[in-house]
mmCIF file of C-alpha atoms and ligand atoms in Angstrom:
data_model
loop_
_atom_site.group_PDB
_atom_site.id
_atom_site.type_symbol
_atom_site.label_atom_id
_atom_site.label_comp_id
_atom_site.label_asym_id
_atom_site.label_seq_id
_atom_site.Cartn_x
_atom_site.Cartn_y
_atom_site.Cartn_z
ATOM 1 C CA MET Q 1 -0.040 -0.366 0.300
ATOM 2 C CA GLY Q 2 1.393 3.199 -1.167
ATOM 3 C CA ILE Q 3 1.730 6.565 0.764
ATOM 4 C CA LEU Q 4 -0.135 7.914 -2.234
ATOM 5 C CA GLU Q 5 -3.243 6.011 -3.008
ATOM 6 C CA GLY Q 6 -6.086 7.193 -4.569
ATOM 7 C CA LYS Q 7 -4.205 10.514 -5.074
ATOM 8 C CA ARG Q 8 -4.894 12.226 -8.386
ATOM 9 C CA ALA Q 9 -1.540 14.124 -9.534
ATOM 10 C CA VAL Q 10 -1.259 16.793 -12.539
ATOM 11 C CA ILE Q 11 2.398 16.778 -13.987
ATOM 12 C CA VAL Q 12 3.199 19.601 -15.834
ATOM 13 C CA GLY Q 13 7.004 19.939 -16.978
ATOM 14 C CA LEU Q 14 7.553 16.271 -18.640
ATOM 15 C CA ALA Q 15 9.445 16.724 -22.393
ATOM 16 C CA SER Q 16 11.863 13.590 -21.689
ATOM 17 C CA ASN Q 17 13.257 10.166 -19.810
ATOM 18 C CA ARG Q 18 15.484 12.228 -18.055
ATOM 19 C CA SER Q 19 13.101 15.263 -17.181
ATOM 20 C CA ILE Q 20 13.165 15.494 -13.387
ATOM 21 C CA ALA Q 21 9.103 15.448 -14.076
ATOM 22 C CA TRP Q 22 9.768 11.706 -14.937
ATOM 23 C CA GLY Q 23 11.350 11.030 -11.916
ATOM 24 C CA ILE Q 24 8.321 12.551 -9.814
ATOM 25 C CA ALA Q 25 6.009 10.591 -12.033
ATOM 26 C CA ARG Q 26 7.513 7.017 -11.906
ATOM 27 C CA ALA Q 27 7.815 7.539 -7.811
ATOM 28 C CA LEU Q 28 4.120 9.137 -7.166
ATOM 29 C CA ARG Q 29 3.065 6.051 -9.354
ATOM 30 C CA SER Q 30 4.331 3.408 -7.614
ATOM 31 C CA GLN Q 31 3.551 5.000 -4.356
ATOM 32 C CA GLY Q 32 -0.485 4.427 -6.219
ATOM 33 C CA ALA Q 33 -0.875 7.769 -7.493
ATOM 34 C CA GLU Q 34 -2.834 8.206 -10.621
ATOM 35 C CA LEU Q 35 -1.222 10.433 -13.255
ATOM 36 C CA ALA Q 36 -2.189 13.445 -15.945
ATOM 37 C CA PHE Q 37 0.441 14.772 -18.208
ATOM 38 C CA ASN Q 38 0.800 17.825 -20.429
ATOM 39 C CA TYR Q 39 2.826 18.699 -23.208
ATOM 40 C CA GLN Q 40 4.173 22.006 -24.057
ATOM 41 C CA THR Q 41 4.044 21.723 -28.218
ATOM 42 C CA GLU Q 42 2.404 18.973 -30.617
ATOM 43 C CA ARG Q 43 6.312 17.810 -31.574
ATOM 44 C CA LEU Q 44 6.241 16.663 -28.347
ATOM 45 C CA SER Q 45 2.850 14.867 -27.803
ATOM 46 C CA GLY Q 46 3.510 11.260 -29.010
ATOM 47 C CA ARG Q 47 7.202 11.119 -26.352
ATOM 48 C CA VAL Q 48 4.862 12.279 -23.741
ATOM 49 C CA GLN Q 49 2.066 10.005 -24.243
ATOM 50 C CA ARG Q 50 4.213 7.231 -24.414
ATOM 51 C CA MET Q 51 6.040 7.552 -21.433
ATOM 52 C CA ALA Q 52 2.110 8.546 -19.723
ATOM 53 C CA GLY Q 53 1.415 5.242 -20.821
ATOM 54 C CA ALA Q 54 4.599 3.777 -18.761
ATOM 55 C CA VAL Q 55 3.033 5.013 -15.235
ATOM 56 C CA ASP Q 56 -0.695 3.582 -16.945
ATOM 57 C CA SER Q 57 -1.975 7.316 -17.084
ATOM 58 C CA ASP Q 58 -3.896 8.149 -20.254
ATOM 59 C CA ILE Q 59 -4.508 11.722 -19.826
ATOM 60 C CA VAL Q 60 -2.134 13.665 -21.848
ATOM 61 C CA LEU Q 61 -3.358 16.899 -22.488
ATOM 62 C CA PRO Q 62 -1.755 19.874 -24.660
ATOM 63 C CA LEU Q 63 -0.412 22.968 -21.938
ATOM 64 C CA ASP Q 64 1.872 26.322 -22.963
ATOM 65 C CA VAL Q 65 2.550 27.740 -19.612
ATOM 66 C CA SER Q 66 2.857 31.509 -20.972
ATOM 67 C CA GLN Q 67 -1.070 30.541 -22.224
ATOM 68 C CA ASP Q 68 -3.587 31.732 -20.131
ATOM 69 C CA ARG Q 69 -6.096 30.478 -22.482
ATOM 70 C CA GLN Q 70 -4.309 27.204 -22.859
ATOM 71 C CA ILE Q 71 -4.031 26.841 -18.987
ATOM 72 C CA ASP Q 72 -7.640 27.195 -18.665
ATOM 73 C CA ASP Q 73 -8.804 24.897 -21.533
ATOM 74 C CA PHE Q 74 -5.939 22.221 -20.260
ATOM 75 C CA TYR Q 75 -8.188 22.174 -16.724
ATOM 76 C CA ASP Q 76 -11.664 22.315 -18.854
ATOM 77 C CA SER Q 77 -10.443 19.498 -20.724
ATOM 78 C CA LEU Q 78 -8.622 17.730 -17.187
ATOM 79 C CA ALA Q 79 -12.342 17.808 -15.747
ATOM 80 C CA ALA Q 80 -13.493 15.661 -18.291
ATOM 81 C CA HIS Q 81 -11.431 13.614 -16.717
ATOM 82 C CA TRP Q 82 -11.478 13.777 -13.350
ATOM 83 C CA ASP Q 83 -13.667 15.707 -10.766
ATOM 84 C CA GLY Q 84 -10.726 17.654 -9.178
ATOM 85 C CA PHE Q 85 -6.936 16.586 -8.033
ATOM 86 C CA ASP Q 86 -4.858 16.203 -4.962
ATOM 87 C CA ILE Q 87 -1.606 17.327 -6.147
ATOM 88 C CA LEU Q 88 -0.149 19.594 -8.533
ATOM 89 C CA VAL Q 89 3.936 19.293 -9.789
ATOM 90 C CA HIS Q 90 5.197 21.863 -11.423
ATOM 91 C CA SER Q 91 7.965 20.949 -13.000
ATOM 92 C CA VAL Q 92 8.908 24.004 -16.042
ATOM 93 C CA ALA Q 93 11.906 26.554 -15.869
ATOM 94 C CA TYR Q 94 12.604 28.303 -19.323
ATOM 95 C CA ALA Q 95 14.944 31.336 -19.617
ATOM 96 C CA PRO Q 96 16.375 32.224 -23.364
ATOM 97 C CA ALA Q 97 19.767 30.504 -23.952
ATOM 98 C CA ASP Q 98 21.846 33.843 -24.792
ATOM 99 C CA GLN Q 99 20.566 34.652 -21.114
ATOM 100 C CA LEU Q 100 22.741 31.758 -19.517
ATOM 101 C CA THR Q 101 26.449 31.989 -20.452
ATOM 102 C CA GLY Q 102 28.622 34.514 -19.853
ATOM 103 C CA ARG Q 103 28.556 37.665 -17.395
ATOM 104 C CA TYR Q 104 25.596 38.114 -15.277
ATOM 105 C CA LEU Q 105 25.516 41.991 -16.637
ATOM 106 C CA ASP Q 106 26.605 40.739 -19.852
ATOM 107 C CA ALA Q 107 23.748 38.522 -20.593
ATOM 108 C CA VAL Q 108 20.691 39.973 -19.052
ATOM 109 C CA ASP Q 109 18.017 41.735 -20.756
ATOM 110 C CA ARG Q 110 14.708 42.704 -20.205
ATOM 111 C CA GLU Q 111 13.464 40.407 -22.387
ATOM 112 C CA GLY Q 112 15.542 37.726 -20.593
ATOM 113 C CA PHE Q 113 14.577 38.919 -17.490
ATOM 114 C CA ILE Q 114 10.890 39.026 -18.144
ATOM 115 C CA THR Q 115 10.381 35.424 -19.886
ATOM 116 C CA ALA Q 116 12.248 33.835 -17.422
ATOM 117 C CA HIS Q 117 10.692 35.341 -14.401
ATOM 118 C CA ASP Q 118 7.094 34.192 -16.552
ATOM 119 C CA ILE Q 119 7.609 30.891 -18.109
ATOM 120 C CA SER Q 120 9.620 29.990 -14.321
ATOM 121 C CA SER Q 121 7.641 31.890 -11.840
ATOM 122 C CA TYR Q 122 4.950 33.291 -12.071
ATOM 123 C CA SER Q 123 3.575 30.180 -14.302
ATOM 124 C CA PHE Q 124 3.817 28.464 -10.582
ATOM 125 C CA ALA Q 125 0.797 30.975 -9.890
ATOM 126 C CA ALA Q 126 -0.888 30.942 -12.492
ATOM 127 C CA LEU Q 127 -1.676 26.685 -12.447
ATOM 128 C CA ALA Q 128 -2.335 27.680 -8.613
ATOM 129 C CA LYS Q 129 -4.911 29.975 -9.497
ATOM 130 C CA ALA Q 130 -7.028 28.417 -12.333
ATOM 131 C CA GLY Q 131 -6.276 24.800 -10.886
ATOM 132 C CA ARG Q 132 -7.563 26.223 -7.481
ATOM 133 C CA PRO Q 133 -10.990 25.149 -7.578
ATOM 134 C CA MET Q 134 -10.493 21.757 -8.666
ATOM 135 C CA MET Q 135 -8.131 21.140 -5.913
ATOM 136 C CA LEU Q 136 -10.395 22.328 -2.722
ATOM 137 C CA GLY Q 137 -11.809 20.378 -0.622
ATOM 138 C CA ARG Q 138 -9.212 17.674 -0.676
ATOM 139 C CA GLN Q 139 -5.918 18.915 1.553
ATOM 140 C CA ALA Q 140 -3.623 18.928 -1.788
ATOM 141 C CA ALA Q 141 -0.169 19.769 -2.654
ATOM 142 C CA LEU Q 142 1.470 21.393 -4.861
ATOM 143 C CA LEU Q 143 5.171 21.356 -5.465
ATOM 144 C CA THR Q 144 7.875 23.347 -7.610
ATOM 145 C CA LEU Q 145 11.069 22.231 -8.756
ATOM 146 C CA SER Q 146 14.177 25.151 -7.691
ATOM 147 C CA TYR Q 147 17.772 25.255 -7.704
ATOM 148 C CA LEU Q 148 20.887 26.969 -5.068
ATOM 149 C CA GLY Q 149 21.026 29.816 -7.939
ATOM 150 C CA ALA Q 150 17.861 31.080 -5.708
ATOM 151 C CA MET Q 151 19.981 31.638 -3.233
ATOM 152 C CA ARG Q 152 23.832 31.724 -4.038
ATOM 153 C CA ALA Q 153 25.469 33.184 -6.953
ATOM 154 C CA LEU Q 154 27.149 31.285 -9.282
ATOM 155 C CA PRO Q 155 28.525 31.079 -12.688
ATOM 156 C CA SER Q 156 26.448 31.281 -16.052
ATOM 157 C CA TYR Q 157 22.788 30.917 -13.914
ATOM 158 C CA ASN Q 158 22.200 34.359 -14.474
ATOM 159 C CA VAL Q 159 18.493 35.498 -14.836
ATOM 160 C CA MET Q 160 17.384 31.987 -14.150
ATOM 161 C CA GLY Q 161 18.662 32.739 -10.206
ATOM 162 C CA LEU Q 162 16.240 35.460 -9.903
ATOM 163 C CA ALA Q 163 13.636 33.817 -11.320
ATOM 164 C CA LYS Q 164 14.113 30.883 -8.660
ATOM 165 C CA ALA Q 165 14.582 33.702 -6.079
ATOM 166 C CA SER Q 166 11.149 34.615 -7.071
ATOM 167 C CA LEU Q 167 9.369 30.980 -7.388
ATOM 168 C CA GLU Q 168 10.300 30.129 -3.581
ATOM 169 C CA ALA Q 169 8.969 33.235 -2.435
ATOM 170 C CA ASN Q 170 6.093 32.449 -4.713
ATOM 171 C CA VAL Q 171 6.473 29.410 -2.406
ATOM 172 C CA ARG Q 172 5.409 30.795 0.826
ATOM 173 C CA PHE Q 173 3.104 33.277 -0.685
ATOM 174 C CA MET Q 174 1.056 30.486 -2.448
ATOM 175 C CA ALA Q 175 1.401 28.551 1.226
ATOM 176 C CA TYR Q 176 0.034 31.695 2.636
ATOM 177 C CA ASP Q 177 -2.848 32.629 0.201
ATOM 178 C CA LEU Q 178 -4.162 28.428 0.346
ATOM 179 C CA GLY Q 179 -2.905 27.373 3.768
ATOM 180 C CA PRO Q 180 -6.615 27.978 5.110
ATOM 181 C CA ASP Q 181 -8.423 26.131 1.702
ATOM 182 C CA GLY Q 182 -5.929 23.158 3.416
ATOM 183 C CA ILE Q 183 -3.720 23.386 0.362
ATOM 184 C CA ARG Q 184 0.143 23.151 0.911
ATOM 185 C CA VAL Q 185 2.751 24.641 -1.152
ATOM 186 C CA ASN Q 186 6.399 23.203 -1.173
ATOM 187 C CA ALA Q 187 9.300 23.065 -3.156
ATOM 188 C CA ILE Q 188 12.304 20.860 -3.947
ATOM 189 C CA SER Q 189 15.808 22.896 -4.299
ATOM 190 C CA ALA Q 190 18.030 20.200 -6.554
ATOM 191 C CA GLY Q 191 21.080 19.617 -7.108
ATOM 192 C CA PRO Q 192 22.275 19.708 -10.725
ATOM 193 C CA ILE Q 193 20.975 16.896 -12.654
ATOM 194 C CA ARG Q 194 21.575 16.038 -16.453
ATOM 195 C CA THR Q 195 18.684 16.765 -17.851
ATOM 196 C CA LEU Q 196 16.853 17.759 -21.645
ATOM 197 C CA ALA Q 197 17.089 20.918 -20.696
ATOM 198 C CA ALA Q 198 20.322 21.001 -18.271
ATOM 199 C CA SER Q 199 22.126 19.090 -21.476
ATOM 200 C CA GLY Q 200 23.031 22.411 -23.637
ATOM 201 C CA ILE Q 201 24.522 24.243 -20.335
ATOM 202 C CA LYS Q 202 27.837 24.075 -20.694
ATOM 203 C CA GLY Q 203 30.720 23.756 -17.985
ATOM 204 C CA LEU Q 204 27.433 21.140 -16.276
ATOM 205 C CA ARG Q 205 29.943 18.418 -17.170
ATOM 206 C CA GLN Q 206 32.084 20.579 -14.983
ATOM 207 C CA MET Q 207 29.651 21.636 -12.125
ATOM 208 C CA LEU Q 208 28.437 17.882 -12.126
ATOM 209 C CA ALA Q 209 32.263 16.799 -10.904
ATOM 210 C CA HIS Q 210 32.527 19.557 -8.231
ATOM 211 C CA VAL Q 211 29.296 18.952 -6.705
ATOM 212 C CA SER Q 212 29.982 15.385 -6.791
ATOM 213 C CA GLU Q 213 33.544 15.921 -4.993
ATOM 214 C CA ALA Q 214 32.235 18.592 -2.111
ATOM 215 C CA ALA Q 215 28.953 17.448 -1.074
ATOM 216 C CA PRO Q 216 28.633 14.714 2.001
ATOM 217 C CA LEU Q 217 27.573 12.735 0.378
ATOM 218 C CA ARG Q 218 30.193 12.746 -2.729
ATOM 219 C CA ARG Q 219 27.438 12.031 -5.051
ATOM 220 C CA ASN Q 220 25.579 13.244 -7.486
ATOM 221 C CA VAL Q 221 21.406 13.497 -7.183
ATOM 222 C CA THR Q 222 19.332 11.485 -9.496
ATOM 223 C CA THR Q 223 15.663 11.927 -10.472
ATOM 224 C CA ASP Q 224 14.968 8.743 -8.518
ATOM 225 C CA ASP Q 225 16.090 10.406 -5.592
ATOM 226 C CA VAL Q 226 13.798 14.012 -6.165
ATOM 227 C CA GLY Q 227 11.196 11.970 -7.223
ATOM 228 C CA ASN Q 228 11.347 10.005 -3.802
ATOM 229 C CA ALA Q 229 11.706 12.902 -1.933
ATOM 230 C CA ALA Q 230 8.217 14.417 -4.227
ATOM 231 C CA SER Q 231 6.702 11.378 -2.864
ATOM 232 C CA PHE Q 232 6.747 12.362 1.138
ATOM 233 C CA LEU Q 233 5.885 16.717 0.370
ATOM 234 C CA VAL Q 234 2.418 15.647 -1.708
ATOM 235 C CA SER Q 235 1.593 12.604 0.725
ATOM 236 C CA ASP Q 236 -0.540 13.280 3.503
ATOM 237 C CA LEU Q 237 3.048 12.057 5.771
ATOM 238 C CA ALA Q 238 3.725 16.090 5.280
ATOM 239 C CA ALA Q 239 0.353 17.397 6.152
ATOM 240 C CA GLY Q 240 2.498 19.628 9.053
ATOM 241 C CA ILE Q 241 5.155 21.267 5.946
ATOM 242 C CA THR Q 242 4.197 24.163 3.960
ATOM 243 C CA GLY Q 243 6.110 27.246 2.052
ATOM 244 C CA GLU Q 244 9.485 25.074 2.401
ATOM 245 C CA VAL Q 245 12.524 24.825 0.392
ATOM 246 C CA LEU Q 246 13.357 20.981 1.006
ATOM 247 C CA TYR Q 247 17.070 20.522 -0.773
ATOM 248 C CA VAL Q 248 17.140 17.702 -2.014
ATOM 249 C CA ASP Q 249 21.430 18.357 -3.205
ATOM 250 C CA ALA Q 250 23.564 15.379 -1.724
ATOM 251 C CA GLY Q 251 24.055 17.952 0.672
ATOM 252 C CA TYR Q 252 26.045 20.362 -1.138
ATOM 253 C CA ASN Q 253 23.918 23.989 -0.248
ATOM 254 C CA ILE Q 254 25.203 23.166 4.092
ATOM 255 C CA VAL Q 255 29.233 23.768 2.751
ATOM 256 C CA GLY Q 256 30.956 26.289 3.787
ATOM 257 C CA MET Q 257 34.289 25.038 1.887
ATOM 258 C CA HIS Q 258 35.797 21.758 0.999
ATOM 259 C CA MET Q 259 39.107 20.877 0.933
ATOM 260 C CA GLN Q 260 40.347 18.112 -1.425
ATOM 261 C CA ALA Q 261 41.813 16.480 1.183
ATOM 262 C CA SER Q 262 39.224 15.471 3.336
ATOM 263 C CA PRO Q 263 38.080 11.862 3.528
HETATM 264 O O1 0WE S 301 17.553 25.800 -13.720
HETATM 265 C C1 0WE S 301 18.155 24.775 -14.004
HETATM 266 C C2 0WE S 301 17.913 25.144 -15.861
HETATM 267 C C3 0WE S 301 16.749 25.816 -16.736
HETATM 268 C C4 0WE S 301 16.724 26.002 -17.685
HETATM 269 C C5 0WE S 301 17.356 25.816 -18.726
HETATM 270 C C6 0WE S 301 17.876 25.729 -20.219
HETATM 271 C C7 0WE S 301 18.760 25.336 -21.227
HETATM 272 C C8 0WE S 301 18.078 25.548 -22.628
HETATM 273 C C9 0WE S 301 16.100 27.376 -18.610
HETATM 274 N N1 0WE S 301 16.320 27.447 -19.757
HETATM 275 C C10 0WE S 301 17.224 27.142 -20.773
HETATM 276 N N2 0WE S 301 17.235 27.551 -21.697
HETATM 277 C C11 0WE S 301 17.257 26.854 -22.578
HETATM 278 O O2 0WE S 301 17.476 27.834 -23.527
HETATM 279 N N3 0WE S 301 19.353 24.276 -13.664
HETATM 280 C C12 0WE S 301 19.181 24.057 -12.296
HETATM 281 C C13 0WE S 301 20.061 23.760 -14.717
HETATM 282 C C14 0WE S 301 21.554 24.513 -14.709
HETATM 283 O O3 0WE S 301 21.394 25.162 -15.985
HETATM 284 C C15 0WE S 301 22.493 26.066 -15.445
HETATM 285 C C16 0WE S 301 22.845 25.331 -14.423
HETATM 286 C C17 0WE S 301 22.313 24.148 -14.081
HETATM 287 C C18 0WE S 301 23.157 23.286 -12.952
HETATM 288 C C19 0WE S 301 23.000 26.858 -16.103
HETATM 289 C C20 0WE S 301 23.812 27.725 -16.207
HETATM 290 C C21 0WE S 301 24.673 26.921 -15.079
HETATM 291 C C22 0WE S 301 24.119 26.220 -14.085
#
């Protein structure tokens, strides 16, 4: 008997079998949840449908989170399958590629700033706002994905760091707002993972190597690690936790300094 038996979960942001959303989908399914998915563009629809099938789901609906109309249509279509849902997972981030390279002030511009904040932070509030009626009266839980760049400066992450800082503040304001409805809102701040989104990032290999040397657990995290922590946070085992950012990063964020000679 899984900890998510009888729960219905909407997962936004599945793009490939390396997606964090896929690790979360598999973990939630193995704990007994029923799943529904979105796809961003027609090009991705076949792939997402095939992966959904592998976790026993045939609810795969179009949704580009930058379009308010598509958000409304998504929930209207979902309502034909489910009268409500218990879990919303937001695993979406985007900044134009030119933002994620070089010096911060060289790279940042108004359009890049707006896009990063719109897709990576506002979309979480937009999905909660439009989806709230379907979550009422069910002790629902929302979850999003953040990164250490919300709290610390690091190379190349640039305006995405600001967008993740906004996302983490969004978690707190949404938790405060939705708490009286019995709805919890949390984030996982995951260590770096080689996903499709991350694969184009120059220097990622070095960053993964650095983290696996310096992190207390001396390894990188996997999408399974993130999925298992996600299962806990969206389950009733975490009924007392809201507005929290849980690090799933092999402990990297607590290290003040690392020396190579350390065991
Ligand atoms: O949040 C992220 C990456 C999200 C992301 C990735 C891309 C690549 C393709 C957002 N927008 C885009 N836009 C694209 O055009 N991570 C935590 C992974 C990541 O991204 C980095 C990192 C790490 C770690 C970028 C620079 C430096 C480190």
